[in-house]
Amino acid sequence: MEAFLNAITGDIANRFVVFFLDKCSKITGQTTESKRLQHDLQRLLLRVRAIVEEAEGRHITNKAMIYQLNILRKEMYRGYFTMDSLRIRGYEEVNAKGHDVSRSFSLSKFNVAKRLLLSTEDTHREKDMLQVLGSLNNIMVHMNESIAFFNNYPPLYRQPYSMHLYIGKCMFGRQMEMDRVIDFLLQIEHPSNKNVGVLPIVGPTYVGKSTLVAHVCNDVRVRNHFSQIVVLTGAETSDESLTTLKHKGVIMHKSNALGKNDRVLTVIEFTKAVDEVAWNSLYSSAYDSLGRSSKIIITSRSNEIIKFGTTQTLVLNFLPLEAYWYFFKILTFGSVDSNDHPKFESIAMEMARGMNGSFIDAQFHSDFLRNNLDVEYWCMYFTTFKAYIQRNISLFGENPYALSRRNKPTSFWINSTGKFLLFCQYRSCFAEDNVPAIAFHDVVSGSVECEGEFEVLAWKSHILPYKYYVVRCMIEKSQ
């Protein structure tokens, strides 16, 4: 009987060993396959990125090619987001296991018990990579002819060596929208048409309406087409001032090269609701005051201005997370390869997820992080960032970056003071206006002490007309 039990036990042990080794080989195979897919995706993305950046440096006029380039660009963002997410997740798993145990034990390829638990996640990761690879490969199969066409178009500008120097001063992710606005502006009206074309641009706070218009106004084609470009904002758009467009606003561009064929582009940034009677009075005199083939661009957070347009309204929405991550990563790491700093990359992606697509906040945070590639500094900064979000969710029930879109108050802790800074409302102005000397960073770092209600300079635009973004604040004591 004992011999029989020993035989049964030995057979069971042998079966378990065979099963165990079979699982080991499958998991090892999955790991190898995952690494191969990641390597293939990285190589393909490098090729796609080279094509996109080269095409963006050329003056492409064919609408179908612009549309095809936009599809390729979106797939590139998706590819980088997928690849970075997988790499960051893998780093976080290794890092989490490595805190309490030795590095050699944490996720060793011989530690099959741990590897078995992660095999399902590895399968999902491979599926994500396969989908992105398949989509990019399908597009690239038909790109050879497009690449040849791209090379036939004249260069639009010379891109700087470091991509972050260019991307920080460009209208990221809005190429299709820019082309549409420029097409509208360059249209020559028939002599019999006595109306001025009006293009409404609508979108939430911080979505980039003013930045888009600024880039359009800086385009050489637009500047050569109009003898004068004027921007009206803030108090200049009050009902009382909406009687004439003459001698109003900030002149962004002026030229006498057109002679008698003066054409004026007027940009009106509405910061509050507009009275329809006042607008109709203004518009009825626009042709006489601006001239034939002049154009008007109006921007607002409210959909009410849609009815003032003579063409289809351009609605701006925030970028999807994939594109926003690509933008924030390049700004934050600059000329440094983020692959060499997985800890920093993990922090940056978490911040990108929390900022709800805000361009201004991406610029603001990246300035501090890029200039301080230190682990302690990044961890401290990230801790403050998370506390800022959690505090506002506790107080107001919502992410602070979502609150700021609606110009709602948000609360920010002031370093080592036991006080909080309550952001009440923001406004934008030009350089010659009254800009506060106190910067946001000076207050939250505790280097400048303020009391009561005051204004701080939150951010300055890097492009013409160099707008300043000012926030009205209040100091509140910790409770």
Tab-separated table of C-alpha atoms in Angstrom:
chain	number	residue	atom	x	y	z
A	1	MET	CA	0.000	0.000	0.000
A	2	GLU	CA	2.853	2.347	0.852
A	3	ALA	CA	4.460	1.681	-2.531
A	4	PHE	CA	1.150	2.468	-4.243
A	5	LEU	CA	0.810	5.805	-2.391
A	6	ASN	CA	4.393	6.718	-3.246
A	7	ALA	CA	3.692	6.024	-6.926
A	8	ILE	CA	0.539	8.186	-6.841
A	9	THR	CA	2.394	11.003	-5.064
A	10	GLY	CA	5.291	10.796	-7.514
A	11	ASP	CA	2.944	10.920	-10.507
A	12	ILE	CA	1.138	13.959	-9.116
A	13	ALA	CA	4.456	15.688	-8.429
A	14	ASN	CA	5.661	14.956	-11.964
A	15	ARG	CA	2.429	16.307	-13.463
A	16	PHE	CA	2.687	19.472	-11.355
A	17	VAL	CA	6.299	20.014	-12.431
A	18	VAL	CA	5.357	19.585	-16.100
A	19	PHE	CA	2.411	21.976	-15.701
A	20	PHE	CA	4.586	24.468	-13.813
A	21	LEU	CA	7.359	24.402	-16.431
A	22	ASP	CA	4.797	24.752	-19.230
A	23	LYS	CA	3.414	27.885	-17.568
A	24	CYS	CA	6.940	29.207	-17.126
A	25	SER	CA	7.713	28.817	-20.816
A	26	LYS	CA	4.426	30.469	-21.830
A	27	ILE	CA	4.986	33.437	-19.527
A	28	THR	CA	8.571	33.823	-20.680
A	29	GLY	CA	7.289	33.688	-24.249
A	30	GLN	CA	4.712	36.372	-23.467
A	31	THR	CA	7.404	38.593	-21.986
A	32	THR	CA	9.615	38.155	-25.027
A	33	GLU	CA	6.702	38.841	-27.358
A	34	SER	CA	5.751	41.959	-25.396
A	35	LYS	CA	9.289	43.310	-25.629
A	36	ARG	CA	9.390	42.577	-29.363
A	37	LEU	CA	6.086	44.388	-29.926
A	38	GLN	CA	7.280	47.368	-27.903
A	39	HIS	CA	10.505	47.488	-29.911
A	40	ASP	CA	8.561	47.314	-33.205
A	41	LEU	CA	6.180	50.068	-32.051
A	42	GLN	CA	9.076	52.296	-31.018
A	43	ARG	CA	10.784	51.920	-34.406
A	44	LEU	CA	7.554	52.594	-36.295
A	45	LEU	CA	6.780	55.660	-34.176
A	46	LEU	CA	10.211	57.125	-34.913
A	47	ARG	CA	9.490	56.806	-38.629
A	48	VAL	CA	5.983	58.278	-38.281
A	49	ARG	CA	7.284	61.165	-36.164
A	50	ALA	CA	9.921	62.022	-38.763
A	51	ILE	CA	7.230	62.154	-41.480
A	52	VAL	CA	4.845	64.278	-39.384
A	53	GLU	CA	7.506	66.798	-38.336
A	54	GLU	CA	8.794	67.126	-41.890
A	55	ALA	CA	5.257	67.634	-43.244
A	56	GLU	CA	4.446	70.221	-40.561
A	57	GLY	CA	7.405	72.246	-41.775
A	58	ARG	CA	5.896	72.651	-45.244
A	59	HIS	CA	3.165	74.826	-46.687
A	60	ILE	CA	0.636	72.117	-47.667
A	61	THR	CA	-2.450	73.438	-49.464
A	62	ASN	CA	-4.171	70.217	-50.569
A	63	LYS	CA	-7.113	69.579	-48.202
A	64	ALA	CA	-7.101	65.812	-48.657
A	65	MET	CA	-3.410	65.626	-47.771
A	66	ILE	CA	-3.934	67.847	-44.730
A	67	TYR	CA	-6.706	65.514	-43.599
A	68	GLN	CA	-4.508	62.441	-44.130
A	69	LEU	CA	-1.674	64.064	-42.196
A	70	ASN	CA	-4.060	64.816	-39.343
A	71	ILE	CA	-5.080	61.144	-39.152
A	72	LEU	CA	-1.418	60.079	-39.065
A	73	ARG	CA	-0.684	62.656	-36.375
A	74	LYS	CA	-3.522	61.408	-34.135
A	75	GLU	CA	-2.386	57.799	-34.505
A	76	MET	CA	1.150	58.879	-33.590
A	77	TYR	CA	-0.137	60.482	-30.373
A	78	ARG	CA	-2.079	57.335	-29.598
A	79	GLY	CA	0.991	55.185	-30.256
A	80	TYR	CA	3.260	57.198	-27.976
A	81	PHE	CA	0.626	57.267	-25.242
A	82	THR	CA	0.197	53.485	-25.416
A	83	MET	CA	3.934	52.787	-25.426
A	84	ASP	CA	4.680	55.235	-22.603
A	85	SER	CA	1.755	53.949	-20.521
A	86	LEU	CA	2.970	50.366	-20.782
A	87	ARG	CA	6.551	51.276	-19.962
A	88	ILE	CA	5.477	53.418	-16.994
A	89	ARG	CA	3.158	50.704	-15.682
A	90	GLY	CA	5.968	48.173	-15.872
A	91	TYR	CA	8.324	50.522	-14.038
A	92	GLU	CA	5.754	51.187	-11.313
A	93	GLU	CA	5.201	47.462	-10.782
A	94	VAL	CA	8.912	46.817	-10.402
A	95	ASN	CA	9.337	49.869	-8.190
A	96	ALA	CA	6.396	48.943	-5.944
A	97	LYS	CA	7.731	45.422	-5.405
A	98	GLY	CA	11.275	46.638	-4.876
A	99	HIS	CA	10.597	48.773	-1.790
A	100	ASP	CA	10.273	45.955	0.732
A	101	VAL	CA	12.220	43.137	-0.882
A	102	SER	CA	15.488	42.750	-2.654
A	103	ARG	CA	15.692	43.940	-6.244
A	104	SER	CA	16.660	40.485	-7.457
A	105	PHE	CA	13.475	39.001	-5.974
A	106	SER	CA	10.992	41.739	-6.888
A	107	LEU	CA	10.063	40.677	-10.413
A	108	SER	CA	12.731	38.214	-11.375
A	109	LYS	CA	11.915	36.093	-14.392
A	110	PHE	CA	12.478	33.059	-12.133
A	111	ASN	CA	9.827	34.250	-9.650
A	112	VAL	CA	6.992	32.456	-11.434
A	113	ALA	CA	4.409	33.043	-8.699
A	114	LYS	CA	4.582	36.777	-9.262
A	115	ARG	CA	4.764	36.420	-13.025
A	116	LEU	CA	1.617	34.279	-13.075
A	117	LEU	CA	-0.348	37.075	-11.407
A	118	LEU	CA	0.748	39.559	-14.113
A	119	SER	CA	0.253	37.324	-17.140
A	120	THR	CA	-3.334	38.544	-17.721
A	121	GLU	CA	-2.222	42.185	-17.688
A	122	ASP	CA	0.611	41.348	-20.101
A	123	THR	CA	-1.968	39.890	-22.503
A	124	HIS	CA	-3.990	43.111	-22.422
A	125	ARG	CA	-0.855	45.157	-23.003
A	126	GLU	CA	0.101	43.077	-26.022
A	127	LYS	CA	-3.439	43.513	-27.374
A	128	ASP	CA	-3.173	47.314	-27.034
A	129	MET	CA	0.196	47.358	-28.788
A	130	LEU	CA	-1.056	45.074	-31.567
A	131	GLN	CA	-4.009	47.397	-32.226
A	132	VAL	CA	-1.810	50.480	-32.423
A	133	LEU	CA	0.787	48.701	-34.571
A	134	GLY	CA	-1.906	47.452	-36.932
A	135	SER	CA	-3.476	50.893	-37.282
A	136	LEU	CA	-0.133	52.636	-37.903
A	137	ASN	CA	1.006	49.969	-40.373
A	138	ASN	CA	-2.236	50.282	-42.339
A	139	ILE	CA	-1.719	54.028	-42.656
A	140	MET	CA	1.974	53.767	-43.508
A	141	VAL	CA	1.298	51.291	-46.337
A	142	HIS	CA	-0.350	54.106	-48.298
A	143	MET	CA	1.987	56.903	-47.213
A	144	ASN	CA	4.756	56.545	-49.824
A	145	GLU	CA	2.954	58.684	-52.403
A	146	SER	CA	1.995	61.245	-49.752
A	147	ILE	CA	5.609	61.531	-48.588
A	148	ALA	CA	6.655	62.315	-52.156
A	149	PHE	CA	3.923	64.975	-52.383
A	150	PHE	CA	4.971	66.499	-49.038
A	151	ASN	CA	8.485	67.061	-50.354
A	152	ASN	CA	7.133	69.063	-53.303
A	153	TYR	CA	5.638	71.740	-51.046
A	154	PRO	CA	7.805	74.729	-50.059
A	155	PRO	CA	9.189	74.964	-46.501
A	156	LEU	CA	7.008	77.001	-44.165
A	157	TYR	CA	9.589	77.689	-41.481
A	158	ARG	CA	12.837	76.367	-40.108
A	159	GLN	CA	12.326	74.236	-37.049
A	160	PRO	CA	14.771	74.670	-34.137
A	161	TYR	CA	17.048	71.821	-33.118
A	162	SER	CA	15.169	71.051	-29.904
A	163	MET	CA	11.526	70.150	-30.460
A	164	HIS	CA	10.407	71.660	-27.129
A	165	LEU	CA	11.627	75.104	-28.252
A	166	TYR	CA	9.316	74.861	-31.251
A	167	ILE	CA	6.343	73.182	-29.619
A	168	GLY	CA	6.234	75.749	-26.808
A	169	LYS	CA	5.615	78.500	-29.347
A	170	CYS	CA	3.321	76.712	-31.789
A	171	MET	CA	-0.405	76.069	-31.817
A	172	PHE	CA	-0.146	72.405	-30.920
A	173	GLY	CA	-2.843	70.064	-32.189
A	174	ARG	CA	-4.792	72.748	-34.071
A	175	GLN	CA	-3.390	72.491	-37.599
A	176	MET	CA	-6.761	71.669	-39.164
A	177	GLU	CA	-8.441	74.540	-37.311
A	178	MET	CA	-5.715	76.990	-38.340
A	179	ASP	CA	-6.090	76.054	-42.001
A	180	ARG	CA	-9.835	76.561	-41.818
A	181	VAL	CA	-9.507	80.039	-40.233
A	182	ILE	CA	-6.854	81.114	-42.751
A	183	ASP	CA	-9.014	79.921	-45.658
A	184	PHE	CA	-11.877	82.068	-44.364
A	185	LEU	CA	-9.633	85.125	-43.995
A	186	LEU	CA	-8.073	84.864	-47.456
A	187	GLN	CA	-11.399	84.625	-49.290
A	188	ILE	CA	-11.996	87.658	-51.528
A	189	GLU	CA	-15.589	88.851	-51.414
A	190	HIS	CA	-17.513	89.729	-54.570
A	191	PRO	CA	-17.732	93.521	-55.194
A	192	SER	CA	-21.503	93.359	-54.862
A	193	ASN	CA	-21.262	91.941	-51.338
A	194	LYS	CA	-21.601	94.810	-48.855
A	195	ASN	CA	-21.234	92.652	-45.741
A	196	VAL	CA	-18.129	91.868	-43.685
A	197	GLY	CA	-17.434	88.184	-43.059
A	198	VAL	CA	-17.669	87.136	-39.398
A	199	LEU	CA	-16.193	83.904	-38.010
A	200	PRO	CA	-17.264	82.955	-34.453
A	201	ILE	CA	-14.834	80.802	-32.422
A	202	VAL	CA	-16.376	79.214	-29.338
A	203	GLY	CA	-14.788	77.151	-26.578
A	204	PRO	CA	-14.307	76.873	-22.799
A	205	THR	CA	-11.728	78.802	-20.772
A	206	TYR	CA	-8.083	77.786	-21.361
A	207	VAL	CA	-8.926	75.811	-24.508
A	208	GLY	CA	-6.687	78.070	-26.648
A	209	LYS	CA	-9.030	80.417	-28.529
A	210	SER	CA	-6.745	83.454	-28.186
A	211	THR	CA	-3.646	81.371	-28.929
A	212	LEU	CA	-5.191	79.995	-32.110
A	213	VAL	CA	-6.131	83.493	-33.302
A	214	ALA	CA	-2.652	84.824	-32.415
A	215	HIS	CA	-0.981	82.138	-34.521
A	216	VAL	CA	-3.323	82.857	-37.424
A	217	CYS	CA	-2.564	86.576	-37.205
A	218	ASN	CA	1.178	85.855	-37.216
A	219	ASP	CA	0.928	83.801	-40.408
A	220	VAL	CA	2.736	85.477	-43.327
A	221	ARG	CA	-0.175	84.895	-45.692
A	222	VAL	CA	-2.596	86.664	-43.351
A	223	ARG	CA	-0.246	89.599	-42.741
A	224	ASN	CA	0.303	90.060	-46.472
A	225	HIS	CA	-3.449	89.966	-47.094
A	226	PHE	CA	-4.533	92.584	-44.529
A	227	SER	CA	-3.234	96.117	-44.194
A	228	GLN	CA	-4.114	96.157	-40.503
A	229	ILE	CA	-4.850	93.607	-37.783
A	230	VAL	CA	-6.538	94.868	-34.598
A	231	VAL	CA	-7.463	93.020	-31.398
A	232	LEU	CA	-10.190	94.194	-29.008
A	233	THR	CA	-10.506	92.582	-25.596
A	234	GLY	CA	-11.773	93.138	-22.058
A	235	ALA	CA	-13.359	96.532	-21.388
A	236	GLU	CA	-13.183	97.454	-25.070
A	237	THR	CA	-15.956	94.952	-25.796
A	238	SER	CA	-18.483	96.575	-23.454
A	239	ASP	CA	-21.866	97.500	-24.891
A	240	GLU	CA	-21.040	101.207	-24.765
A	241	SER	CA	-17.919	100.779	-26.911
A	242	LEU	CA	-19.576	98.565	-29.504
A	243	THR	CA	-20.528	101.496	-31.703
A	244	THR	CA	-17.557	101.625	-34.052
A	245	LEU	CA	-14.392	99.645	-34.698
A	246	LYS	CA	-12.306	102.685	-35.540
A	247	HIS	CA	-9.470	103.647	-33.194
A	248	LYS	CA	-10.122	100.669	-30.936
A	249	GLY	CA	-7.968	97.850	-29.594
A	250	VAL	CA	-4.315	96.877	-29.960
A	251	ILE	CA	-2.755	96.989	-33.419
A	252	MET	CA	-0.917	93.715	-34.051
A	253	HIS	CA	0.060	94.516	-37.624
A	254	LYS	CA	-0.011	97.538	-39.917
A	255	SER	CA	1.187	97.937	-43.495
A	256	ASN	CA	0.608	100.356	-46.371
A	257	ALA	CA	1.706	97.872	-49.017
A	258	LEU	CA	-1.867	97.293	-50.229
A	259	GLY	CA	-2.397	100.952	-51.134
A	260	LYS	CA	-6.047	101.743	-51.743
A	261	ASN	CA	-7.124	98.113	-51.286
A	262	ASP	CA	-7.098	98.384	-47.508
A	263	ARG	CA	-8.415	95.318	-45.748
A	264	VAL	CA	-8.715	95.197	-41.967
A	265	LEU	CA	-8.887	92.095	-39.778
A	266	THR	CA	-10.585	92.792	-36.466
A	267	VAL	CA	-10.439	90.256	-33.628
A	268	ILE	CA	-13.008	90.786	-30.867
A	269	GLU	CA	-12.634	88.733	-27.671
A	270	PHE	CA	-15.930	88.824	-25.782
A	271	THR	CA	-15.490	88.237	-22.067
A	272	LYS	CA	-19.182	88.519	-21.196
A	273	ALA	CA	-22.620	88.290	-22.773
A	274	VAL	CA	-23.141	90.596	-25.763
A	275	ASP	CA	-26.267	92.623	-26.346
A	276	GLU	CA	-27.699	91.690	-29.753
A	277	VAL	CA	-28.898	95.243	-30.450
A	278	ALA	CA	-25.412	96.643	-29.749
A	279	TRP	CA	-23.827	94.028	-32.016
A	280	ASN	CA	-26.251	94.737	-34.881
A	281	SER	CA	-25.473	98.440	-34.606
A	282	LEU	CA	-21.745	97.737	-34.747
A	283	TYR	CA	-22.003	95.289	-37.628
A	284	SER	CA	-24.177	97.598	-39.754
A	285	SER	CA	-21.315	100.130	-39.836
A	286	ALA	CA	-18.508	97.585	-40.198
A	287	TYR	CA	-18.375	97.664	-44.016
A	288	ASP	CA	-17.974	101.442	-44.148
A	289	SER	CA	-15.392	101.589	-41.348
A	290	LEU	CA	-13.306	98.536	-42.336
A	291	GLY	CA	-13.586	98.280	-46.108
A	292	ARG	CA	-14.392	95.571	-48.647
A	293	SER	CA	-13.071	92.031	-48.012
A	294	SER	CA	-12.289	92.965	-44.409
A	295	LYS	CA	-12.980	90.229	-41.869
A	296	ILE	CA	-14.019	89.915	-38.233
A	297	ILE	CA	-13.177	87.068	-35.850
A	298	ILE	CA	-15.168	86.929	-32.609
A	299	THR	CA	-14.295	84.614	-29.709
A	300	SER	CA	-16.237	83.745	-26.572
A	301	ARG	CA	-16.908	81.015	-24.036
A	302	SER	CA	-20.621	81.430	-24.753
A	303	ASN	CA	-22.520	79.892	-27.657
A	304	GLU	CA	-24.556	83.094	-27.924
A	305	ILE	CA	-22.120	84.575	-30.455
A	306	ILE	CA	-22.863	81.781	-32.946
A	307	LYS	CA	-25.841	83.746	-34.300
A	308	PHE	CA	-23.531	86.672	-35.186
A	309	GLY	CA	-21.482	84.619	-37.657
A	310	THR	CA	-21.702	84.728	-41.451
A	311	THR	CA	-19.967	81.338	-41.744
A	312	GLN	CA	-19.983	78.087	-39.783
A	313	THR	CA	-18.785	78.482	-36.187
A	314	LEU	CA	-15.460	76.945	-35.207
A	315	VAL	CA	-15.905	75.052	-31.925
A	316	LEU	CA	-12.721	74.281	-29.987
A	317	ASN	CA	-12.570	71.364	-27.569
A	318	PHE	CA	-9.747	70.206	-25.339
A	319	LEU	CA	-7.263	67.763	-26.809
A	320	PRO	CA	-7.686	64.046	-26.131
A	321	LEU	CA	-5.364	62.675	-23.449
A	322	GLU	CA	-3.088	60.977	-26.014
A	323	ALA	CA	-2.282	64.255	-27.771
A	324	TYR	CA	-2.117	66.225	-24.530
A	325	TRP	CA	0.409	63.756	-23.057
A	326	TYR	CA	2.641	64.093	-26.136
A	327	PHE	CA	2.523	67.896	-25.779
A	328	PHE	CA	3.210	67.910	-22.027
A	329	LYS	CA	5.993	65.311	-22.243
A	330	ILE	CA	7.970	67.254	-24.868
A	331	LEU	CA	7.544	70.518	-22.948
A	332	THR	CA	8.518	68.957	-19.629
A	333	PHE	CA	11.576	66.950	-20.650
A	334	GLY	CA	12.894	69.335	-23.288
A	335	SER	CA	15.987	67.897	-24.959
A	336	VAL	CA	16.248	65.114	-22.326
A	337	ASP	CA	15.113	61.614	-23.345
A	338	SER	CA	12.230	60.722	-21.033
A	339	ASN	CA	13.007	56.998	-21.474
A	340	ASP	CA	16.114	57.523	-19.357
A	341	HIS	CA	14.032	58.856	-16.442
A	342	PRO	CA	11.130	56.423	-15.790
A	343	LYS	CA	10.400	57.884	-12.346
A	344	PHE	CA	10.013	61.388	-13.793
A	345	GLU	CA	7.993	60.062	-16.714
A	346	SER	CA	5.597	58.309	-14.329
A	347	ILE	CA	5.040	61.540	-12.366
A	348	ALA	CA	4.595	63.590	-15.550
A	349	MET	CA	1.939	61.234	-16.918
A	350	GLU	CA	-0.046	61.349	-13.673
A	351	MET	CA	0.032	65.142	-13.799
A	352	ALA	CA	-1.058	65.142	-17.447
A	353	ARG	CA	-4.042	62.983	-16.504
A	354	GLY	CA	-5.044	65.428	-13.775
A	355	MET	CA	-4.780	68.739	-15.672
A	356	ASN	CA	-7.818	68.162	-17.902
A	357	GLY	CA	-6.083	69.328	-21.076
A	358	SER	CA	-5.210	72.879	-19.975
A	359	PHE	CA	-2.511	74.425	-22.221
A	360	ILE	CA	-1.641	77.179	-19.747
A	361	ASP	CA	-1.202	74.748	-16.848
A	362	ALA	CA	0.938	72.479	-19.022
A	363	GLN	CA	3.207	75.419	-19.846
A	364	PHE	CA	3.263	76.540	-16.214
A	365	HIS	CA	4.149	73.181	-14.632
A	366	SER	CA	6.617	72.150	-17.334
A	367	ASP	CA	8.678	75.299	-16.743
A	368	PHE	CA	9.350	74.290	-13.132
A	369	LEU	CA	9.887	70.586	-13.775
A	370	ARG	CA	12.154	70.941	-16.824
A	371	ASN	CA	14.597	73.187	-14.967
A	372	ASN	CA	14.866	70.907	-11.903
A	373	LEU	CA	15.588	67.304	-12.906
A	374	ASP	CA	15.977	66.198	-9.297
A	375	VAL	CA	14.071	63.270	-7.775
A	376	GLU	CA	13.377	64.965	-4.445
A	377	TYR	CA	12.131	68.124	-6.150
A	378	TRP	CA	9.832	66.224	-8.529
A	379	CYS	CA	8.392	64.104	-5.700
A	380	MET	CA	7.773	67.204	-3.576
A	381	TYR	CA	6.179	69.009	-6.534
A	382	PHE	CA	3.976	66.005	-7.306
A	383	THR	CA	2.880	65.737	-3.652
A	384	THR	CA	1.823	69.407	-3.719
A	385	PHE	CA	0.041	68.837	-7.048
A	386	LYS	CA	-1.985	65.907	-5.655
A	387	ALA	CA	-2.806	67.806	-2.454
A	388	TYR	CA	-4.078	70.718	-4.575
A	389	ILE	CA	-6.462	68.431	-6.429
A	390	GLN	CA	-7.647	66.597	-3.321
A	391	ARG	CA	-8.262	69.807	-1.362
A	392	ASN	CA	-10.435	71.283	-4.118
A	393	ILE	CA	-12.387	68.069	-4.506
A	394	SER	CA	-13.023	68.147	-0.740
A	395	LEU	CA	-14.026	71.817	-0.746
A	396	PHE	CA	-15.855	72.188	-4.051
A	397	GLY	CA	-16.509	68.599	-5.112
A	398	GLU	CA	-14.576	68.891	-8.375
A	399	ASN	CA	-11.114	68.831	-9.931
A	400	PRO	CA	-9.602	72.363	-9.724
A	401	TYR	CA	-8.654	72.343	-13.410
A	402	ALA	CA	-12.280	71.641	-14.280
A	403	LEU	CA	-13.330	74.473	-11.957
A	404	SER	CA	-10.915	76.941	-13.584
A	405	ARG	CA	-12.443	76.230	-16.993
A	406	ARG	CA	-15.633	77.820	-15.712
A	407	ASN	CA	-13.745	80.611	-13.937
A	408	LYS	CA	-14.768	79.178	-10.550
A	409	PRO	CA	-12.670	79.645	-7.371
A	410	THR	CA	-9.946	77.139	-6.522
A	411	SER	CA	-7.796	76.857	-3.400
A	412	PHE	CA	-3.995	76.443	-3.394
A	413	TRP	CA	-1.767	75.845	-0.352
A	414	ILE	CA	0.972	78.419	0.296
A	415	ASN	CA	4.227	76.736	1.232
A	416	SER	CA	5.137	76.687	4.985
A	417	THR	CA	2.666	79.428	5.964
A	418	GLY	CA	-0.459	77.567	7.039
A	419	LYS	CA	-2.481	79.709	4.623
A	420	PHE	CA	-4.277	79.089	1.371
A	421	LEU	CA	-4.547	81.139	-1.806
A	422	LEU	CA	-8.043	81.324	-3.227
A	423	PHE	CA	-8.062	81.911	-6.996
A	424	CYS	CA	-11.219	83.911	-7.636
A	425	GLN	CA	-11.205	84.962	-11.294
A	426	TYR	CA	-8.777	85.384	-14.159
A	427	ARG	CA	-8.422	88.024	-16.861
A	428	SER	CA	-6.079	88.577	-19.796
A	429	CYS	CA	-4.420	91.802	-20.884
A	430	PHE	CA	-1.611	93.145	-23.072
A	431	ALA	CA	1.849	94.351	-22.077
A	432	GLU	CA	0.920	98.034	-21.949
A	433	ASP	CA	-1.924	97.376	-19.557
A	434	ASN	CA	-1.601	97.289	-15.778
A	435	VAL	CA	0.136	93.968	-15.071
A	436	PRO	CA	0.819	93.059	-11.408
A	437	ALA	CA	4.464	92.746	-10.363
A	438	ILE	CA	3.708	89.758	-8.114
A	439	ALA	CA	4.022	86.369	-9.805
A	440	PHE	CA	1.971	83.329	-8.864
A	441	HIS	CA	5.051	81.283	-7.978
A	442	ASP	CA	6.316	83.975	-5.591
A	443	VAL	CA	3.106	83.753	-3.566
A	444	VAL	CA	2.668	79.961	-3.417
A	445	SER	CA	6.359	79.435	-2.600
A	446	GLY	CA	6.014	81.783	0.375
A	447	SER	CA	8.732	84.185	-0.823
A	448	VAL	CA	6.206	87.059	-1.037
A	449	GLU	CA	3.613	87.675	1.671
A	450	CYS	CA	0.258	89.158	0.706
A	451	GLU	CA	-2.920	89.946	2.581
A	452	GLY	CA	-6.523	90.502	1.615
A	453	GLU	CA	-7.509	90.582	-2.046
A	454	PHE	CA	-4.901	91.125	-4.780
A	455	GLU	CA	-3.861	90.110	-8.315
A	456	VAL	CA	-0.955	87.917	-9.424
A	457	LEU	CA	0.616	87.270	-12.814
A	458	ALA	CA	-0.094	83.615	-13.637
A	459	TRP	CA	1.505	83.270	-17.069
A	460	LYS	CA	2.762	85.237	-20.055
A	461	SER	CA	2.189	84.095	-23.624
A	462	HIS	CA	5.293	83.421	-25.724
A	463	ILE	CA	3.771	84.666	-28.989
A	464	LEU	CA	2.357	87.941	-30.274
A	465	PRO	CA	0.563	89.897	-28.961
A	466	TYR	CA	2.210	88.542	-25.749
A	467	LYS	CA	-0.873	88.451	-23.576
A	468	TYR	CA	-0.593	88.340	-19.802
A	469	TYR	CA	-2.905	86.106	-17.793
A	470	VAL	CA	-3.746	87.662	-14.431
A	471	VAL	CA	-5.589	85.980	-11.546
A	472	ARG	CA	-7.496	87.789	-8.808
A	473	CYS	CA	-6.713	86.113	-5.479
A	474	MET	CA	-7.578	86.123	-1.805
A	475	ILE	CA	-5.673	84.816	1.220
A	476	GLU	CA	-7.597	82.456	3.485
A	477	LYS	CA	-6.320	80.924	6.721
A	478	SER	CA	-6.066	77.174	7.204
A	479	GLN	CA	-9.065	75.663	8.998
